[in-house]
Amino acid sequence: MPTTRFARFALPGELEFNPGPGTLGSLHIRNELASATICLQGAQLTAWRPRSAGNPVIWTSPSAQATAGKSLRGGVPVCWPWFGPHATQSTLPAHGFVRGLPWEVCASGRAADGATEVTLAIGDSEQTRAAWPHAFLLELQVRVGATLEMSLVTRNTGLGTFSVSEALHTYFAIGDIAAARVHGLEEVEFLDKTRAGDRRVEHQPIAFDGEIDRVYCNTSGDCTIEDPVLGRRIRISKTDSRSTVVWNPWDEKSRKMGDLGPGRQGEGGWRDMVCVESGNVGSNEVSVLPGALHRMAVRYSVEAL
Ligand code: BG6
């Protein structure tokens, strides 16, 4: 069982290991500020709910399937070292390979303010070098408290420089996609993946009335998701992330995907979620010198509307 070898990182009553979902293994965190779950496959956080929030903030599909090698639908998949389809090899997995591989737990602890901190890591192996010929150590440092903070740290442990694209592909839980608005990307040029990669600019906050799949580059500021149905605003702050991706598949595409679930209103899980992904993709990809590291960080918080 994958969980026994991590037993020394357990914090009694606060951080425990579970064998599920399926056989993937996960760690469950509960403290006076929040609760969270992180799947060992992909270091994929699948739940976070601050005590003050009436509803989960991170969305995971009720139909998410626990399959080895395939990330669960929802939560925070880690996309690395490429984003989207591989540039030249269609047989390689979309969004890179680390989201489908088991990670190790390498540190845990309790912060002075009551938050729980845990670090997961994955390094190169014969399997990763077959897909991407570089030596690396990748860490995800997670801080579960009244806010959720995650840092993705790329270390180049080899002899040559490499470049990575990366994203924390976060699915946020919302009351109804048709009523939600995403603020903070007005006047930023985006690549519209629903229109063959057209480049466009919008002047208003993003409203949703169909599939949206947009890559915004050269944008480092906060985004907020305004949710009048749940009466809250989710704030996304980031450090050393210059790209933001906004995605909702809407009904037709989500039916083809098959794992978005029935949703709260029975209309489809796509109504209950929006992805606002912080990363460095496309022209914002990052070069890492031998022996150097690159850190990208996000911080999520919830405010009443
Ligand atoms: C988004 C992409 O980041 O992820 C979309 O922009 C993609 O094009 C979506 O459909 C989901 O990807 P996947 O591989 O997790 O189904």
XYZ file of N, CA, C and O and ligand atoms in Angstrom, residues 70-74 77 79 83-85 93-95 99 167 169 171 193 211-215 245-249 253 257 259-260 275 277, ligand 1:
152
model
N -3.799 8.403 -14.857
C -4.701 9.416 -15.426
C -5.168 10.330 -14.295
O -5.625 9.826 -13.265
N -5.060 11.649 -14.486
C -5.427 12.517 -13.363
C -6.942 12.499 -13.159
O -7.705 12.243 -14.084
N -7.326 12.745 -11.912
C -8.752 12.800 -11.572
C -9.346 14.059 -12.175
O -8.653 15.072 -12.308
N -10.627 14.021 -12.520
C -11.275 15.206 -13.084
C -11.613 16.162 -11.943
O -12.516 15.902 -11.144
N -10.886 17.241 -11.862
C -11.145 18.246 -10.836
C -9.909 18.485 -9.991
O -8.810 18.048 -10.325
N -4.808 19.548 -10.815
C -3.779 18.806 -11.533
C -2.541 19.688 -11.755
O -2.669 20.885 -12.019
N 0.306 20.537 -14.153
C 0.703 20.370 -15.560
C 2.177 20.752 -15.664
O 2.549 21.895 -15.347
N 2.448 22.131 -21.373
C 1.042 22.440 -21.138
C 0.276 22.162 -22.430
O 0.730 22.521 -23.511
N -0.880 21.515 -22.319
C -1.639 21.153 -23.525
C -0.976 19.953 -24.195
O -0.179 19.236 -23.579
N -1.288 19.741 -25.473
C -0.663 18.612 -26.164
C 0.848 18.834 -26.293
O 1.301 19.980 -26.357
N 1.445 12.282 -23.113
C 0.210 12.756 -22.484
C 0.050 14.279 -22.530
O 1.034 15.011 -22.443
N -1.201 14.728 -22.665
C -1.486 16.169 -22.615
C -1.122 16.705 -21.230
O -1.234 15.996 -20.230
N -0.675 17.946 -21.172
C -0.338 18.625 -19.911
C 0.838 17.978 -19.182
O 0.961 18.083 -17.955
N 1.304 14.669 -13.701
C -0.026 14.558 -13.085
C -0.509 13.105 -13.038
O -1.453 12.792 -12.320
N 1.494 24.647 -15.162
C 0.257 25.279 -14.680
C -0.299 24.498 -13.503
O -0.194 23.274 -13.447
N -3.665 23.655 -12.539
C -4.884 23.620 -13.372
C -6.113 23.554 -12.451
O -6.845 22.565 -12.437
N -9.568 23.695 -10.573
C -11.012 23.703 -10.784
C -11.648 24.333 -9.541
O -11.564 23.772 -8.441
N -8.643 29.191 -27.838
C -8.518 27.819 -28.358
C -9.830 27.307 -28.945
O -9.842 26.311 -29.648
N -18.687 27.303 -24.356
C -17.339 26.836 -24.030
C -16.339 27.996 -24.050
O -16.362 28.820 -24.978
N -15.487 28.048 -23.046
C -14.402 29.040 -23.018
C -13.104 28.293 -22.782
O -13.016 27.431 -21.901
N -12.102 28.581 -23.605
C -10.784 27.949 -23.466
C -9.756 28.980 -23.931
O -9.509 29.119 -25.130
N -9.230 29.740 -22.979
C -8.400 30.908 -23.311
C -7.064 30.857 -22.589
O -7.027 30.597 -21.384
N -6.023 31.180 -23.318
C -4.683 31.280 -22.725
C -4.274 32.752 -22.749
O -4.133 33.346 -23.825
N -4.915 30.634 -17.576
C -5.771 29.919 -18.530
C -7.161 29.841 -17.908
O -7.298 29.540 -16.711
N -8.175 30.156 -18.708
C -9.556 30.090 -18.214
C -10.301 29.087 -19.076
O -10.262 29.160 -20.314
N -10.971 28.142 -18.408
C -11.595 27.036 -19.161
C -12.900 26.590 -18.515
O -12.976 26.420 -17.296
N -13.922 26.475 -19.338
C -15.130 25.732 -18.966
C -15.614 25.027 -20.238
O -15.792 25.672 -21.271
N -15.833 23.714 -20.190
C -16.140 22.974 -21.423
C -17.574 23.132 -21.902
O -17.886 22.774 -23.033
N -19.202 19.578 -24.960
C -17.876 18.988 -24.779
C -17.832 18.122 -23.523
O -17.215 17.055 -23.501
N -16.618 14.260 -22.782
C -15.561 13.918 -21.822
C -16.026 12.816 -20.873
O -15.244 11.972 -20.468
N -16.713 12.546 -17.688
C -16.405 12.395 -16.258
C -16.651 13.681 -15.465
O -16.062 13.896 -14.421
N -17.518 14.552 -16.013
C -17.818 15.809 -15.316
C -18.940 15.638 -14.291
O -19.183 16.526 -13.476
N -12.310 26.589 -14.383
C -10.864 26.494 -14.187
C -10.241 27.864 -14.421
O -10.474 28.475 -15.480
N -6.434 28.867 -14.215
C -5.167 28.156 -14.048
C -4.014 29.158 -14.065
O -3.913 29.965 -14.987
C -7.322 23.235 -20.213
C -7.062 23.342 -21.697
O -6.235 23.785 -19.531
O -7.458 21.852 -19.856
C -8.215 22.675 -22.448
O -6.901 24.704 -22.064
C -8.386 21.234 -21.981
O -7.959 22.735 -23.838
C -8.545 21.223 -20.469
O -9.503 20.659 -22.619
C -8.709 19.830 -19.863
O -7.636 19.026 -20.197
P -7.589 17.515 -19.759
O -6.395 16.926 -20.479
O -7.412 17.495 -18.260
O -8.902 16.887 -20.166
